[in-house]
């Protein structure tokens, strides 16, 4: 009975937060607002999500990624080229979230929380092993963090009007930062990026929303 109530409270927190994020944006939504709607003490949210609303944001991001992986597998299941699959998946995910500015805001704001685990860290490490790149786990973590800050900063600059960049250019610069710092030849990387872009053009937009109820 206690477990059921605990799960109901957690599910309610997610549902209420999603509605508030959609109505007023991620940044403008406070923990107190969420807890008031759920009718619990504001400190209790940290029992379910240790990073508060950022934890909920991370839950939504992970769920969104899982749905994107399921969707893309119908068109391009992972075979023997993990790098190509990864480049395609990332472009697919960001094409989906670019359909709604609210989704992109949640992604960017959630990344600002330093304790949030970076997606694709393990995947990137696995790819370096497949490509036989001479790097260790710390090298990979450093490159992933660097590329995270690149895409986040460029998207913010774009939406603030400070830079005129296409989403493709931002994604390419992010991947160049990550993979060239891990020792991958830029020319080889750009060929794989071009392959990923061509594959993406064959996949229809799926309208997989992060925030929209």
XYZ file of N, CA and C in Angstrom:
639
model
N 0.831 -1.202 0.000
C 0.000 0.000 0.000
C 0.873 1.263 0.000
N 1.929 1.227 0.841
C 2.833 2.376 0.927
C 3.549 2.584 -0.402
N 3.964 1.464 -1.045
C 4.643 1.560 -2.338
C 3.714 2.169 -3.391
N 2.455 1.722 -3.375
C 1.489 2.223 -4.348
C 1.295 3.730 -4.200
N 1.173 4.179 -2.942
C 0.982 5.611 -2.696
C 2.221 6.400 -3.114
N 3.402 5.827 -2.836
C 4.652 6.487 -3.207
C 4.750 6.640 -4.723
N 4.389 5.575 -5.445
C 4.422 5.626 -6.912
C 3.399 6.629 -7.441
N 2.232 6.660 -6.812
C 1.204 7.611 -7.240
C 1.683 9.051 -7.056
N 2.367 9.315 -5.938
C 2.886 10.661 -5.682
C 3.947 11.028 -6.709
N 4.844 10.089 -6.987
C 5.900 10.346 -7.974
C 5.299 10.612 -9.353
N 4.345 9.777 -9.745
C 3.700 9.959 -11.045
C 2.963 11.292 -11.114
N 2.356 11.671 -9.998
C 1.632 12.942 -9.941
C 2.605 14.120 -10.061
N 3.759 14.019 -9.418
C 4.778 15.069 -9.530
C 5.209 15.255 -10.985
N 5.426 14.151 -11.672
C 5.841 14.209 -13.074
C 4.753 14.847 -13.932
N 3.507 14.413 -13.723
C 2.393 14.921 -14.528
C 2.168 16.415 -14.304
N 2.194 16.837 -13.037
C 1.984 18.250 -12.713
C 3.135 19.097 -13.253
N 4.361 18.628 -13.060
C 5.524 19.368 -13.557
C 5.463 19.512 -15.071
N 5.095 18.452 -15.752
C 4.993 18.502 -17.214
C 3.980 19.573 -17.655
N 2.834 19.605 -16.973
C 1.809 20.607 -17.303
C 2.322 22.027 -17.072
N 2.998 22.230 -15.930
C 3.516 23.562 -15.613
C 4.628 23.977 -16.579
N 5.513 23.031 -16.910
C 6.569 23.327 -17.880
C 5.944 23.770 -19.205
N 4.879 23.078 -19.603
C 4.231 23.368 -20.882
C 3.529 24.723 -20.859
N 2.921 25.048 -19.715
C 2.146 26.287 -19.603
C 3.024 27.529 -19.464
N 4.113 27.421 -18.695
C 4.886 28.631 -18.404
C 6.386 28.503 -18.641
N 6.822 27.343 -19.096
C 8.242 27.143 -19.362
C 8.964 26.503 -18.192
N 10.090 25.870 -18.488
C 10.857 25.157 -17.460
C 11.447 26.122 -16.443
N 12.076 27.184 -16.929
C 12.782 28.097 -16.029
C 11.836 28.819 -15.078
N 10.645 29.137 -15.535
C 9.702 29.897 -14.711
C 8.934 29.026 -13.716
N 9.047 27.736 -13.847
C 8.355 26.823 -12.932
C 9.227 26.559 -11.712
N 8.664 26.718 -10.533
C 9.417 26.500 -9.293
C 9.006 25.192 -8.628
N 9.885 24.699 -7.770
C 9.588 23.494 -6.991
C 8.359 23.715 -6.124
N 8.252 24.880 -5.538
C 7.099 25.177 -4.673
C 5.788 25.126 -5.452
N 5.801 25.605 -6.680
C 4.596 25.539 -7.509
C 4.177 24.099 -7.755
N 5.152 23.283 -8.110
C 4.867 21.872 -8.385
C 4.276 21.203 -7.153
N 4.929 21.402 -6.015
C 4.491 20.746 -4.779
C 3.136 21.265 -4.304
N 2.871 22.526 -4.531
C 1.574 23.087 -4.148
C 0.452 22.411 -4.925
N 0.671 22.195 -6.212
C -0.333 21.535 -7.048
C -0.545 20.077 -6.642
N 0.531 19.434 -6.208
C 0.449 18.025 -5.794
C -0.031 17.905 -4.347
N 0.031 19.029 -3.626
C -0.393 19.091 -2.220
C 0.537 18.296 -1.305
N 1.845 18.531 -1.473
C 2.840 17.936 -0.583
C 3.803 19.028 -0.135
N 4.519 18.785 0.961
C 5.549 19.714 1.419
C 6.635 19.816 0.352
N 7.115 21.045 0.108
C 8.060 21.228 -1.001
C 9.350 20.444 -0.822
N 9.725 20.136 0.412
C 10.965 19.383 0.631
C 10.819 17.919 0.227
N 9.573 17.434 0.137
C 9.347 16.020 -0.161
C 9.691 15.669 -1.607
N 9.694 16.657 -2.472
C 10.012 16.376 -3.871
C 11.411 15.782 -4.015
N 12.316 16.159 -3.092
C 13.701 15.687 -3.174
C 13.842 14.224 -2.748
N 12.802 13.688 -2.125
C 12.778 12.254 -1.824
C 12.605 11.469 -3.126
N 11.816 12.008 -4.017
C 11.538 11.338 -5.290
C 12.532 11.733 -6.379
N 12.947 12.995 -6.360
C 13.887 13.508 -7.365
C 14.917 14.363 -6.637
N 16.117 13.820 -6.456
C 17.100 14.482 -5.591
C 17.529 15.844 -6.125
N 17.344 16.075 -7.426
C 17.681 17.376 -8.001
C 16.440 18.223 -8.273
N 15.348 17.903 -7.581
C 14.136 18.698 -7.720
C 13.593 18.708 -9.133
N 13.283 19.886 -9.635
C 12.693 19.965 -10.976
C 13.686 19.534 -12.051
N 14.993 19.659 -11.768
C 15.987 19.189 -12.725
C 15.955 17.664 -12.826
N 15.669 17.016 -11.701
C 15.520 15.565 -11.716
C 14.327 15.142 -12.550
N 13.232 15.907 -12.439
C 12.061 15.627 -13.266
C 12.399 15.879 -14.735
N 13.127 16.967 -14.988
C 13.555 17.254 -16.354
C 14.397 16.130 -16.925
N 15.296 15.589 -16.100
C 16.135 14.486 -16.556
C 15.302 13.239 -16.829
N 14.297 12.989 -15.988
C 13.391 11.859 -16.224
C 12.699 12.011 -17.575
N 12.199 13.209 -17.852
C 11.509 13.457 -19.116
C 12.454 13.301 -20.304
N 13.698 13.760 -20.150
C 14.689 13.629 -21.218
C 15.002 12.159 -21.488
N 15.216 11.389 -20.432
C 15.514 9.966 -20.609
C 14.353 9.237 -21.271
N 13.130 9.570 -20.846
C 11.944 8.954 -21.451
C 11.833 9.346 -22.923
N 12.123 10.598 -23.221
C 12.085 11.076 -24.605
C 13.116 10.345 -25.459
N 14.304 10.146 -24.916
C 15.352 9.436 -25.649
C 14.950 7.993 -25.932
N 14.345 7.341 -24.937
C 13.906 5.952 -25.145
C 12.874 5.871 -26.263
N 11.951 6.818 -26.282
C 10.928 6.812 -27.331
C 11.538 7.102 -28.702
N 12.539 7.966 -28.730
C 13.229 8.257 -29.989
C 13.998 7.038 -30.491
N 14.634 6.325 -29.586
C 15.379 5.116 -29.965
C 14.434 4.069 -30.540
N 13.270 3.900 -29.902
C 12.287 2.945 -30.427
C 11.814 3.366 -31.817
N 11.582 4.665 -31.992
C 11.079 5.154 -33.278
C 12.107 4.991 -34.389
N 13.353 5.349 -34.102
C 14.374 5.309 -35.151
C 14.751 3.873 -35.516
N 14.568 2.943 -34.576
C 14.926 1.543 -34.841
C 14.068 0.936 -35.951
N 12.912 1.533 -36.207
C 12.048 1.044 -37.287
C 12.629 1.398 -38.651
N 13.459 2.424 -38.675
C 14.028 2.903 -39.937
C 15.501 2.536 -40.087
N 16.229 2.579 -38.973
C 17.663 2.300 -39.034
C 18.113 1.642 -37.729
N 17.920 0.339 -37.599
C 18.394 -0.347 -36.390
C 19.912 -0.386 -36.358
N 20.465 -0.370 -35.152
C 21.925 -0.436 -35.024
C 22.438 -1.734 -35.629
N 23.460 -1.617 -36.459
C 24.035 -2.801 -37.091
C 25.511 -2.929 -36.699
N 26.386 -2.453 -37.578
C 27.812 -2.642 -37.315
C 28.593 -1.332 -37.326
N 27.899 -0.208 -37.413
C 28.573 1.089 -37.421
C 27.979 1.933 -36.306
N 28.553 1.794 -35.125
C 28.001 2.456 -33.942
C 28.118 3.975 -34.060
N 29.205 4.465 -34.655
C 29.380 5.909 -34.804
C 28.283 6.503 -35.682
N 28.014 5.884 -36.824
C 26.973 6.378 -37.725
C 25.613 6.360 -37.034
N 25.326 5.266 -36.343
C 24.049 5.160 -35.623
C 23.927 6.268 -34.582
N 25.006 6.527 -33.853
C 24.995 7.557 -32.815
C 24.790 8.947 -33.411
N 25.492 9.247 -34.493
C 25.341 10.544 -35.157
C 23.915 10.738 -35.666
N 23.339 9.673 -36.209
C 21.966 9.741 -36.710
C 20.974 9.913 -35.569
N 21.153 9.139 -34.503
C 20.228 9.209 -33.369
C 20.213 10.600 -32.746
N 21.389 11.178 -32.536
C 21.462 12.515 -31.938
C 20.763 13.539 -32.828
N 20.961 13.431 -34.144
C 20.294 14.365 -35.052
C 18.785 14.155 -35.058
N 18.382 12.924 -34.967
C 16.949 12.613 -34.912
C 16.324 13.208 -33.650
N 16.990 13.020 -32.511
C 16.474 13.545 -31.238
C 16.344 15.063 -31.291
N 17.374 15.729 -31.767
C 17.341 17.189 -31.763
C 16.429 17.754 -32.847
N 16.194 17.001 -33.895
C 15.178 17.434 -34.860
C 13.791 17.361 -34.233
N 13.573 16.326 -33.426
C 12.277 16.187 -32.752
C 12.049 17.313 -31.749
N 13.035 17.595 -30.895
C 12.815 18.621 -29.866
C 12.792 20.026 -30.464
N 13.374 20.187 -31.647
C 13.362 21.506 -32.281
C 11.977 21.878 -32.801
N 11.049 20.915 -32.803
C 9.687 21.210 -33.244
C 8.938 22.070 -32.235
N 9.425 22.098 -30.986
C 8.743 22.856 -29.934
C 9.781 23.571 -29.069
N 9.780 24.910 -29.038
C 10.767 25.658 -28.244
C 10.761 25.292 -26.764
N 9.611 24.867 -26.238
C 9.524 24.494 -24.824
C 10.395 23.274 -24.545
N 10.400 22.324 -25.473
C 11.224 21.127 -25.305
C 12.706 21.489 -25.267
N 13.110 22.354 -26.180
C 14.517 22.753 -26.244
C 14.930 23.493 -24.980
N 14.041 24.338 -24.447
C 14.339 25.065 -23.213
C 14.590 24.098 -22.066
N 13.780 23.057 -21.972
C 13.951 22.067 -20.902
C 15.282 21.346 -21.044
N 15.647 20.962 -22.267
C 16.929 20.303 -22.497
C 18.087 21.184 -22.041
N 18.076 22.432 -22.496
C 19.182 23.334 -22.186
C 19.255 23.619 -20.693
N 18.111 23.922 -20.079
C 18.087 24.263 -18.654
C 18.509 23.086 -17.789
N 18.110 21.884 -18.169
C 18.469 20.697 -17.390
C 19.971 20.462 -17.425
N 20.586 20.748 -18.571
C 22.037 20.581 -18.690
C 22.807 21.533 -17.771
N 22.166 22.610 -17.348
C 22.840 23.577 -16.486
C 23.068 23.030 -15.083
N 22.348 21.987 -14.710
C 22.520 21.369 -13.397
C 23.708 20.415 -13.465
N 24.788 20.716 -12.767
C 26.043 19.977 -12.915
C 25.945 18.521 -12.489
N 25.009 18.210 -11.605
C 24.924 16.837 -11.114
C 24.181 15.918 -12.079
N 23.588 16.503 -13.106
C 22.859 15.691 -14.063
C 23.839 14.840 -14.864
N 23.530 13.558 -14.981
C 24.388 12.642 -15.741
C 24.289 12.941 -17.228
N 25.407 13.002 -17.895
C 25.425 13.294 -19.320
C 25.024 12.063 -20.132
N 23.991 12.180 -20.963
C 23.647 11.057 -21.838
C 24.765 10.787 -22.838
N 24.796 9.590 -23.345
C 25.725 9.175 -24.393
C 27.175 9.056 -23.937
N 27.428 9.165 -22.629
C 28.801 9.018 -22.147
C 29.291 7.589 -22.368
N 28.487 6.623 -21.932
C 28.856 5.215 -22.114
C 28.904 4.871 -23.597
N 27.929 5.385 -24.358
C 27.893 5.114 -25.790
C 29.146 5.647 -26.484
N 29.538 6.867 -26.108
C 30.738 7.461 -26.706
C 31.976 6.637 -26.375
N 32.063 6.191 -25.122
C 33.202 5.363 -24.711
C 33.230 4.063 -25.521
N 32.059 3.455 -25.717
C 31.980 2.206 -26.487
C 32.419 2.425 -27.931
N 32.037 3.562 -28.493
C 32.419 3.865 -29.873
C 33.930 4.046 -29.993
N 34.552 4.692 -29.012
C 36.011 4.876 -29.062
C 36.725 3.527 -29.067
N 36.151 2.560 -28.352
C 36.749 1.226 -28.334
C 36.550 0.533 -29.681
N 35.371 0.707 -30.255
C 35.094 0.112 -31.563
C 36.019 0.690 -32.635
N 36.318 1.992 -32.510
C 37.190 2.664 -33.474
C 38.668 2.536 -33.126
N 38.933 1.887 -31.972
C 40.303 1.684 -31.498
C 41.048 3.016 -31.294
N 40.334 3.993 -30.745
C 40.964 5.274 -30.408
C 41.705 5.130 -29.086
N 42.868 5.727 -29.001
C 43.720 5.582 -27.816
C 43.320 6.596 -26.744
N 42.185 6.337 -26.083
C 41.679 7.238 -25.045
C 41.190 6.415 -23.855
N 41.099 7.075 -22.696
C 40.544 6.413 -21.519
C 39.201 7.048 -21.158
N 38.597 6.548 -20.087
C 37.259 7.010 -19.710
C 37.256 8.493 -19.354
N 38.310 8.964 -18.706
C 38.397 10.388 -18.349
C 38.469 11.259 -19.598
N 39.217 10.802 -20.602
C 39.287 11.537 -21.873
C 37.898 11.666 -22.496
N 37.155 10.566 -22.455
C 35.808 10.559 -23.037
C 34.887 11.495 -22.269
N 34.942 11.407 -20.947
C 34.089 12.267 -20.119
C 34.393 13.739 -20.379
N 35.671 14.067 -20.512
C 36.074 15.446 -20.787
C 35.531 15.917 -22.132
N 35.665 15.083 -23.153
C 35.194 15.451 -24.495
C 33.679 15.608 -24.535
N 32.970 14.729 -23.824
C 31.505 14.814 -23.775
C 31.066 16.103 -23.088
N 31.713 16.431 -21.975
C 31.384 17.672 -21.268
C 31.667 18.896 -22.137
N 32.801 18.887 -22.815
C 33.150 20.009 -23.695
C 32.097 20.192 -24.782
N 31.691 19.096 -25.405
C 30.715 19.200 -26.491
C 29.341 19.598 -25.970
N 29.001 19.170 -24.749
C 27.736 19.596 -24.138
C 27.680 21.108 -23.992
N 28.780 21.679 -23.492
C 28.819 23.129 -23.307
C 28.789 23.863 -24.645
N 29.366 23.255 -25.677
C 29.344 23.872 -27.002
C 27.916 23.965 -27.527
N 27.183 22.831 -27.529
C 25.832 22.875 -28.104
C 24.902 23.742 -27.281
N 25.033 23.669 -25.962
C 24.162 24.483 -25.112
C 24.424 25.973 -25.327
N 25.714 26.338 -25.349
C 26.070 27.739 -25.538
C 25.658 28.270 -26.898
N 25.825 27.450 -27.942
C 25.468 27.894 -29.285
C 23.958 28.034 -29.457
N 23.204 27.092 -28.871
C 21.743 27.208 -28.950
C 21.251 28.450 -28.214
N 21.835 28.725 -27.047
C 21.445 29.919 -26.298
C 21.777 31.184 -27.086
N 22.964 31.198 -27.697
C 23.367 32.360 -28.496
C 22.446 32.543 -29.700
N 22.039 31.434 -30.293
C 21.123 31.501 -31.437
C 19.780 32.084 -31.026
N 19.228 31.584 -29.938
C 17.897 32.025 -29.518
C 17.917 33.402 -28.874
N 19.080 33.846 -28.435
C 19.207 35.217 -27.922
C 19.471 36.228 -29.034
N 19.685 35.706 -30.246
C 19.947 36.583 -31.381
C 21.394 37.007 -31.523
N 22.289 36.372 -30.759
C 23.706 36.743 -30.820
C 24.457 36.060 -31.959
N 23.935 34.923 -32.425
C 24.559 34.201 -33.526
C 23.481 33.718 -34.486
N 23.802 33.754 -35.763
C 22.884 33.253 -36.781
C 23.409 31.904 -37.266
N 22.962 30.849 -36.605
C 23.434 29.502 -36.919
C 22.252 28.579 -37.181
N 22.425 27.665 -38.122
C 21.399 26.647 -38.335
C 21.558 25.556 -37.280
N 20.489 24.795 -37.066
C 20.574 23.671 -36.134
C 21.626 22.670 -36.601
N 21.722 22.478 -37.916
C 22.718 21.554 -38.459
C 24.133 22.014 -38.120
N 24.387 23.315 -38.258
C 25.722 23.840 -37.968
C 26.069 23.632 -36.501
N 25.101 23.862 -35.620
C 25.336 23.665 -34.185
C 25.644 22.204 -33.897
N 24.866 21.319 -34.502
C 25.083 19.888 -34.276
C 26.448 19.461 -34.807
N 26.827 19.951 -35.984
C 28.123 19.588 -36.566
C 29.276 20.074 -35.689
N 29.195 21.319 -35.236
C 30.256 21.871 -34.383
C 30.365 21.102 -33.069
N 29.226 20.664 -32.557
C 29.222 19.869 -31.326
C 29.946 18.548 -31.536
N 29.615 17.868 -32.632
C 30.252 16.578 -32.913
C 31.737 16.735 -33.223
N 32.084 17.796 -33.928
C 33.502 18.046 -34.220
C 34.277 18.240 -32.924
N 33.701 19.003 -31.994
C 34.351 19.216 -30.695
C 34.562 17.898 -29.971
N 33.526 17.083 -29.941
C 33.605 15.822 -29.204
C 34.608 14.859 -29.826
N 34.443 14.604 -31.114
C 35.186 13.502 -31.710
C 36.618 13.850 -32.100
N 36.873 15.071 -32.516
C 38.266 15.423 -32.823
C 39.103 15.485 -31.553
N 38.483 15.846 -30.429
C 39.199 15.831 -29.155
C 39.484 14.410 -28.682
N 38.795 13.453 -29.252
C 39.052 12.050 -28.925
C 39.978 11.395 -29.950
N 40.444 12.188 -30.909
C 41.439 11.677 -31.847
C 40.911 11.214 -33.180
N 39.610 11.415 -33.438
C 39.062 10.998 -34.724
C 39.399 12.036 -35.790
N 39.811 11.556 -36.939
C 40.156 12.432 -38.051
C 38.923 13.219 -38.505
N 39.076 14.535 -38.658
C 37.931 15.391 -38.993
C 37.318 15.021 -40.338
N 38.147 14.708 -41.307
C 37.631 14.361 -42.638
C 36.759 13.111 -42.572
N 37.221 12.102 -41.833
C 36.439 10.873 -41.676
C 35.134 11.151 -40.949
N 35.214 11.993 -39.921
C 34.020 12.349 -39.158
C 32.994 13.052 -40.042
N 33.431 14.000 -40.857
C 32.501 14.752 -41.698
C 31.818 13.847 -42.721
N 32.510 12.827 -43.198
C 31.888 11.873 -44.117
C 30.766 11.116 -43.422
N 31.001 10.725 -42.172
C 29.967 10.013 -41.421
C 28.799 10.940 -41.081
N 29.106 12.200 -40.802
C 28.042 13.180 -40.544
C 27.175 13.352 -41.789
N 27.806 13.416 -42.958
C 27.053 13.533 -44.211
C 26.172 12.305 -44.421
N 26.692 11.124 -44.100
C 25.896 9.900 -44.211
C 24.697 9.941 -43.270
N 24.937 10.421 -42.040
C 23.857 10.521 -41.054
C 22.787 11.507 -41.515
N 23.204 12.624 -42.101
C 22.252 13.626 -42.596
C 21.403 13.059 -43.733
N 22.025 12.292 -44.608
C 21.273 11.687 -45.713
C 20.246 10.689 -45.189
N 20.646 9.904 -44.205
C 19.710 8.951 -43.607
C 18.561 9.671 -42.911
N 18.878 10.770 -42.228
C 17.847 11.521 -41.510
C 16.775 12.034 -42.467
N 17.191 12.429 -43.666
C 16.242 12.947 -44.654
C 15.226 11.889 -45.077
N 15.566 10.624 -44.908
C 14.649 9.545 -45.304
C 13.665 9.190 -44.192
N 13.857 9.766 -43.007
C 13.007 9.448 -41.857
C 12.056 10.612 -41.592
N 10.752 10.388 -41.634
C 9.799 11.481 -41.378
C 9.897 11.979 -39.934
N 9.553 13.246 -39.724
C 9.445 13.773 -38.363
C 8.364 12.986 -37.629
N 8.661 12.536 -36.423
C 7.764 11.656 -35.674
C 6.890 12.399 -34.659
N 7.185 13.674 -34.418
C 6.425 14.478 -33.443
C 6.441 13.833 -32.053
N 7.634 13.453 -31.635
C 7.818 12.884 -30.296
C 8.121 14.041 -29.350
N 7.149 14.406 -28.533
C 7.284 15.573 -27.668
C 7.900 15.214 -26.318
N 8.675 16.138 -25.809
C 9.262 15.992 -24.476
C 8.302 16.474 -23.395
N 7.702 17.641 -23.597
C 6.875 18.284 -22.580
C 5.383 18.173 -22.858
N 4.983 18.400 -24.076
C 3.555 18.466 -24.405
C 2.807 17.243 -23.886
N 1.764 17.450 -23.075
C 1.010 16.314 -22.498
C 0.367 15.457 -23.579
